[in-house]
Amino acid sequence: QKEFGDFSTNAALALAGRVGTSPREVAEAIRVHLPADDLVERVEVAGQGFLNFFVRADWLRDVLRDAVARGPRYGWAEPNDRTVQVEFVSANPTGPLHVGHARNAALGDALARLLEAAGW
């Protein structure tokens, strides 16, 4: 729901017992200590101590423009001159293949793709 912001957290409710004060007081203390930035327009304390974050519309618009401009490589890091080797699906030649080998192939491929996107 729009009145709850773009993001919300119940962190103050979780922390209240540890600091010995009400969740709403903890939420307010968190809110006043948050630094100003280009992403968040405002932060509101709601209910028993929820923090609702409202993202600046111009920031979101800029991110969407950047995503469209970069296309499928949006979010990818620039490649660096270092390399990493990911070895996976090394089947045991003396034993039968099993479903674990397929799982390891999927995990290894996913890890290799993540590393590539991170610039490796």
mmCIF file with all atom_site columns, C-alpha atoms in Angstrom:
data_model
loop_
_atom_site.group_PDB
_atom_site.id
_atom_site.type_symbol
_atom_site.label_atom_id
_atom_site.label_alt_id
_atom_site.label_comp_id
_atom_site.label_asym_id
_atom_site.label_entity_id
_atom_site.label_seq_id
_atom_site.pdbx_PDB_ins_code
_atom_site.Cartn_x
_atom_site.Cartn_y
_atom_site.Cartn_z
_atom_site.occupancy
_atom_site.B_iso_or_equiv
_atom_site.pdbx_formal_charge
_atom_site.auth_seq_id
_atom_site.auth_comp_id
_atom_site.auth_asym_id
_atom_site.auth_atom_id
_atom_site.pdbx_PDB_model_num
ATOM 1   C CA . GLN A 1 1   ? 0.000  0.000   0.000   1.00 0.00 ? 1   GLN A CA 1
ATOM 2   C CA . LYS A 1 2   ? 1.301  3.386   -0.999  1.00 0.00 ? 2   LYS A CA 1
ATOM 3   C CA . GLU A 1 3   ? 1.000  4.915   2.493   1.00 0.00 ? 3   GLU A CA 1
ATOM 4   C CA . PHE A 1 4   ? 3.527  2.366   3.792   1.00 0.00 ? 4   PHE A CA 1
ATOM 5   C CA . GLY A 1 5   ? 6.250  3.687   1.488   1.00 0.00 ? 5   GLY A CA 1
ATOM 6   C CA . ASP A 1 6   ? 8.406  1.869   -1.019  1.00 0.00 ? 6   ASP A CA 1
ATOM 7   C CA . PHE A 1 7   ? 10.262 -0.131  1.631   1.00 0.00 ? 7   PHE A CA 1
ATOM 8   C CA . SER A 1 8   ? 9.521  -0.768  5.278   1.00 0.00 ? 8   SER A CA 1
ATOM 9   C CA . THR A 1 9   ? 11.173 -2.518  8.177   1.00 0.00 ? 9   THR A CA 1
ATOM 10  C CA . ASN A 1 10  ? 10.206 -3.789  11.601  1.00 0.00 ? 10  ASN A CA 1
ATOM 11  C CA . ALA A 1 11  ? 13.801 -3.538  12.873  1.00 0.00 ? 11  ALA A CA 1
ATOM 12  C CA . ALA A 1 12  ? 12.731 -1.254  15.728  1.00 0.00 ? 12  ALA A CA 1
ATOM 13  C CA . LEU A 1 13  ? 10.275 -3.878  16.958  1.00 0.00 ? 13  LEU A CA 1
ATOM 14  C CA . ALA A 1 14  ? 13.047 -6.478  16.980  1.00 0.00 ? 14  ALA A CA 1
ATOM 15  C CA . LEU A 1 15  ? 15.519 -4.153  18.738  1.00 0.00 ? 15  LEU A CA 1
ATOM 16  C CA . ALA A 1 16  ? 13.188 -2.697  21.383  1.00 0.00 ? 16  ALA A CA 1
ATOM 17  C CA . GLY A 1 17  ? 13.535 -5.591  23.812  1.00 0.00 ? 17  GLY A CA 1
ATOM 18  C CA . ARG A 1 18  ? 17.317 -5.427  23.650  1.00 0.00 ? 18  ARG A CA 1
ATOM 19  C CA . VAL A 1 19  ? 17.527 -1.697  24.362  1.00 0.00 ? 19  VAL A CA 1
ATOM 20  C CA . GLY A 1 20  ? 14.722 -1.649  26.920  1.00 0.00 ? 20  GLY A CA 1
ATOM 21  C CA . THR A 1 21  ? 12.475 0.970   25.348  1.00 0.00 ? 21  THR A CA 1
ATOM 22  C CA . SER A 1 22  ? 9.349  1.020   23.206  1.00 0.00 ? 22  SER A CA 1
ATOM 23  C CA . PRO A 1 23  ? 9.601  0.028   19.545  1.00 0.00 ? 23  PRO A CA 1
ATOM 24  C CA . ARG A 1 24  ? 8.209  3.412   18.509  1.00 0.00 ? 24  ARG A CA 1
ATOM 25  C CA . GLU A 1 25  ? 10.957 5.242   20.456  1.00 0.00 ? 25  GLU A CA 1
ATOM 26  C CA . VAL A 1 26  ? 13.600 3.032   18.852  1.00 0.00 ? 26  VAL A CA 1
ATOM 27  C CA . ALA A 1 27  ? 12.109 3.695   15.405  1.00 0.00 ? 27  ALA A CA 1
ATOM 28  C CA . GLU A 1 28  ? 12.150 7.450   16.018  1.00 0.00 ? 28  GLU A CA 1
ATOM 29  C CA . ALA A 1 29  ? 15.782 7.292   17.203  1.00 0.00 ? 29  ALA A CA 1
ATOM 30  C CA . ILE A 1 30  ? 16.738 5.400   14.053  1.00 0.00 ? 30  ILE A CA 1
ATOM 31  C CA . ARG A 1 31  ? 14.816 7.843   11.848  1.00 0.00 ? 31  ARG A CA 1
ATOM 32  C CA . VAL A 1 32  ? 16.488 10.973  13.234  1.00 0.00 ? 32  VAL A CA 1
ATOM 33  C CA . HIS A 1 33  ? 19.958 9.431   12.886  1.00 0.00 ? 33  HIS A CA 1
ATOM 34  C CA . LEU A 1 34  ? 19.578 8.353   9.256   1.00 0.00 ? 34  LEU A CA 1
ATOM 35  C CA . PRO A 1 35  ? 21.785 10.477  6.997   1.00 0.00 ? 35  PRO A CA 1
ATOM 36  C CA . ALA A 1 36  ? 20.208 12.440  4.171   1.00 0.00 ? 36  ALA A CA 1
ATOM 37  C CA . ASP A 1 37  ? 20.905 11.034  0.713   1.00 0.00 ? 37  ASP A CA 1
ATOM 38  C CA . ASP A 1 38  ? 19.764 11.141  -2.907  1.00 0.00 ? 38  ASP A CA 1
ATOM 39  C CA . LEU A 1 39  ? 17.743 7.934   -2.649  1.00 0.00 ? 39  LEU A CA 1
ATOM 40  C CA . VAL A 1 40  ? 15.267 8.482   0.185   1.00 0.00 ? 40  VAL A CA 1
ATOM 41  C CA . GLU A 1 41  ? 12.805 11.368  0.109   1.00 0.00 ? 41  GLU A CA 1
ATOM 42  C CA . ARG A 1 42  ? 11.544 10.771  3.638   1.00 0.00 ? 42  ARG A CA 1
ATOM 43  C CA . VAL A 1 43  ? 11.258 8.178   6.408   1.00 0.00 ? 43  VAL A CA 1
ATOM 44  C CA . GLU A 1 44  ? 8.146  7.890   8.565   1.00 0.00 ? 44  GLU A CA 1
ATOM 45  C CA . VAL A 1 45  ? 7.512  6.029   11.810  1.00 0.00 ? 45  VAL A CA 1
ATOM 46  C CA . ALA A 1 46  ? 4.198  4.182   11.676  1.00 0.00 ? 46  ALA A CA 1
ATOM 47  C CA . GLY A 1 47  ? 2.108  1.999   13.951  1.00 0.00 ? 47  GLY A CA 1
ATOM 48  C CA . GLN A 1 48  ? 3.937  0.371   16.829  1.00 0.00 ? 48  GLN A CA 1
ATOM 49  C CA . GLY A 1 49  ? 7.355  1.177   15.391  1.00 0.00 ? 49  GLY A CA 1
ATOM 50  C CA . PHE A 1 50  ? 7.599  0.414   11.702  1.00 0.00 ? 50  PHE A CA 1
ATOM 51  C CA . LEU A 1 51  ? 9.927  2.533   9.569   1.00 0.00 ? 51  LEU A CA 1
ATOM 52  C CA . ASN A 1 52  ? 8.536  3.376   6.134   1.00 0.00 ? 52  ASN A CA 1
ATOM 53  C CA . PHE A 1 53  ? 10.990 4.588   3.477   1.00 0.00 ? 53  PHE A CA 1
ATOM 54  C CA . PHE A 1 54  ? 9.806  6.668   0.527   1.00 0.00 ? 54  PHE A CA 1
ATOM 55  C CA . VAL A 1 55  ? 12.137 6.646   -2.489  1.00 0.00 ? 55  VAL A CA 1
ATOM 56  C CA . ARG A 1 56  ? 12.638 9.861   -4.460  1.00 0.00 ? 56  ARG A CA 1
ATOM 57  C CA . ALA A 1 57  ? 10.779 9.643   -7.785  1.00 0.00 ? 57  ALA A CA 1
ATOM 58  C CA . ASP A 1 58  ? 13.602 11.369  -9.691  1.00 0.00 ? 58  ASP A CA 1
ATOM 59  C CA . TRP A 1 59  ? 16.137 8.848   -8.369  1.00 0.00 ? 59  TRP A CA 1
ATOM 60  C CA . LEU A 1 60  ? 13.949 5.946   -9.467  1.00 0.00 ? 60  LEU A CA 1
ATOM 61  C CA . ARG A 1 61  ? 13.424 7.547   -12.882 1.00 0.00 ? 61  ARG A CA 1
ATOM 62  C CA . ASP A 1 62  ? 17.211 7.949   -13.310 1.00 0.00 ? 62  ASP A CA 1
ATOM 63  C CA . VAL A 1 63  ? 17.807 4.306   -12.383 1.00 0.00 ? 63  VAL A CA 1
ATOM 64  C CA . LEU A 1 64  ? 15.196 3.136   -14.883 1.00 0.00 ? 64  LEU A CA 1
ATOM 65  C CA . ARG A 1 65  ? 16.710 5.284   -17.650 1.00 0.00 ? 65  ARG A CA 1
ATOM 66  C CA . ASP A 1 66  ? 20.143 3.852   -16.877 1.00 0.00 ? 66  ASP A CA 1
ATOM 67  C CA . ALA A 1 67  ? 18.772 0.298   -16.926 1.00 0.00 ? 67  ALA A CA 1
ATOM 68  C CA . VAL A 1 68  ? 17.138 0.836   -20.313 1.00 0.00 ? 68  VAL A CA 1
ATOM 69  C CA . ALA A 1 69  ? 20.270 2.496   -21.723 1.00 0.00 ? 69  ALA A CA 1
ATOM 70  C CA . ARG A 1 70  ? 22.556 -0.341  -20.587 1.00 0.00 ? 70  ARG A CA 1
ATOM 71  C CA . GLY A 1 71  ? 20.183 -3.071  -21.670 1.00 0.00 ? 71  GLY A CA 1
ATOM 72  C CA . PRO A 1 72  ? 20.906 -6.671  -20.699 1.00 0.00 ? 72  PRO A CA 1
ATOM 73  C CA . ARG A 1 73  ? 24.263 -5.747  -19.159 1.00 0.00 ? 73  ARG A CA 1
ATOM 74  C CA . TYR A 1 74  ? 22.708 -3.376  -16.620 1.00 0.00 ? 74  TYR A CA 1
ATOM 75  C CA . GLY A 1 75  ? 24.218 -4.019  -13.211 1.00 0.00 ? 75  GLY A CA 1
ATOM 76  C CA . TRP A 1 76  ? 27.327 -5.698  -14.584 1.00 0.00 ? 76  TRP A CA 1
ATOM 77  C CA . ALA A 1 77  ? 30.693 -4.478  -13.314 1.00 0.00 ? 77  ALA A CA 1
ATOM 78  C CA . GLU A 1 78  ? 33.430 -3.396  -15.684 1.00 0.00 ? 78  GLU A CA 1
ATOM 79  C CA . PRO A 1 79  ? 35.773 -6.323  -16.394 1.00 0.00 ? 79  PRO A CA 1
ATOM 80  C CA . ASN A 1 80  ? 39.056 -6.262  -14.515 1.00 0.00 ? 80  ASN A CA 1
ATOM 81  C CA . ASP A 1 81  ? 42.410 -7.702  -15.552 1.00 0.00 ? 81  ASP A CA 1
ATOM 82  C CA . ARG A 1 82  ? 42.275 -10.507 -12.999 1.00 0.00 ? 82  ARG A CA 1
ATOM 83  C CA . THR A 1 83  ? 40.830 -13.946 -13.635 1.00 0.00 ? 83  THR A CA 1
ATOM 84  C CA . VAL A 1 84  ? 39.216 -16.628 -11.574 1.00 0.00 ? 84  VAL A CA 1
ATOM 85  C CA . GLN A 1 85  ? 38.829 -20.285 -12.454 1.00 0.00 ? 85  GLN A CA 1
ATOM 86  C CA . VAL A 1 86  ? 35.669 -22.076 -11.404 1.00 0.00 ? 86  VAL A CA 1
ATOM 87  C CA . GLU A 1 87  ? 35.898 -25.846 -11.668 1.00 0.00 ? 87  GLU A CA 1
ATOM 88  C CA . PHE A 1 88  ? 32.717 -27.845 -11.383 1.00 0.00 ? 88  PHE A CA 1
ATOM 89  C CA . VAL A 1 89  ? 31.064 -31.041 -12.654 1.00 0.00 ? 89  VAL A CA 1
ATOM 90  C CA . SER A 1 90  ? 34.080 -33.187 -12.194 1.00 0.00 ? 90  SER A CA 1
ATOM 91  C CA . ALA A 1 91  ? 32.451 -36.613 -12.272 1.00 0.00 ? 91  ALA A CA 1
ATOM 92  C CA . ASN A 1 92  ? 34.178 -39.518 -10.607 1.00 0.00 ? 92  ASN A CA 1
ATOM 93  C CA . PRO A 1 93  ? 35.333 -41.791 -13.467 1.00 0.00 ? 93  PRO A CA 1
ATOM 94  C CA . THR A 1 94  ? 35.038 -44.883 -11.275 1.00 0.00 ? 94  THR A CA 1
ATOM 95  C CA . GLY A 1 95  ? 31.442 -44.310 -10.148 1.00 0.00 ? 95  GLY A CA 1
ATOM 96  C CA . PRO A 1 96  ? 28.046 -43.718 -11.714 1.00 0.00 ? 96  PRO A CA 1
ATOM 97  C CA . LEU A 1 97  ? 26.621 -40.252 -12.350 1.00 0.00 ? 97  LEU A CA 1
ATOM 98  C CA . HIS A 1 98  ? 23.818 -39.172 -10.017 1.00 0.00 ? 98  HIS A CA 1
ATOM 99  C CA . VAL A 1 99  ? 21.528 -36.204 -9.415  1.00 0.00 ? 99  VAL A CA 1
ATOM 100 C CA . GLY A 1 100 ? 24.195 -34.482 -7.318  1.00 0.00 ? 100 GLY A CA 1
ATOM 101 C CA . HIS A 1 101 ? 26.321 -34.028 -10.433 1.00 0.00 ? 101 HIS A CA 1
ATOM 102 C CA . ALA A 1 102 ? 23.448 -32.180 -12.143 1.00 0.00 ? 102 ALA A CA 1
ATOM 103 C CA . ARG A 1 103 ? 22.973 -30.004 -9.064  1.00 0.00 ? 103 ARG A CA 1
ATOM 104 C CA . ASN A 1 104 ? 26.672 -29.156 -9.010  1.00 0.00 ? 104 ASN A CA 1
ATOM 105 C CA . ALA A 1 105 ? 26.543 -28.285 -12.719 1.00 0.00 ? 105 ALA A CA 1
ATOM 106 C CA . ALA A 1 106 ? 23.714 -25.813 -12.091 1.00 0.00 ? 106 ALA A CA 1
ATOM 107 C CA . LEU A 1 107 ? 25.447 -24.305 -9.043  1.00 0.00 ? 107 LEU A CA 1
ATOM 108 C CA . GLY A 1 108 ? 28.790 -24.030 -10.817 1.00 0.00 ? 108 GLY A CA 1
ATOM 109 C CA . ASP A 1 109 ? 27.229 -22.388 -13.857 1.00 0.00 ? 109 ASP A CA 1
ATOM 110 C CA . ALA A 1 110 ? 25.336 -19.901 -11.669 1.00 0.00 ? 110 ALA A CA 1
ATOM 111 C CA . LEU A 1 111 ? 28.501 -19.053 -9.720  1.00 0.00 ? 111 LEU A CA 1
ATOM 112 C CA . ALA A 1 112 ? 30.507 -18.564 -12.923 1.00 0.00 ? 112 ALA A CA 1
ATOM 113 C CA . ARG A 1 113 ? 27.820 -16.219 -14.307 1.00 0.00 ? 113 ARG A CA 1
ATOM 114 C CA . LEU A 1 114 ? 27.705 -14.209 -11.070 1.00 0.00 ? 114 LEU A CA 1
ATOM 115 C CA . LEU A 1 115 ? 31.475 -13.826 -11.084 1.00 0.00 ? 115 LEU A CA 1
ATOM 116 C CA . GLU A 1 116 ? 31.390 -12.732 -14.728 1.00 0.00 ? 116 GLU A CA 1
ATOM 117 C CA . ALA A 1 117 ? 28.753 -10.093 -13.918 1.00 0.00 ? 117 ALA A CA 1
ATOM 118 C CA . ALA A 1 118 ? 30.930 -8.914  -11.017 1.00 0.00 ? 118 ALA A CA 1
ATOM 119 C CA . GLY A 1 119 ? 33.788 -8.216  -13.428 1.00 0.00 ? 119 GLY A CA 1
ATOM 120 C CA . TRP A 1 120 ? 35.822 -11.411 -13.156 1.00 0.00 ? 120 TRP A CA 1
#
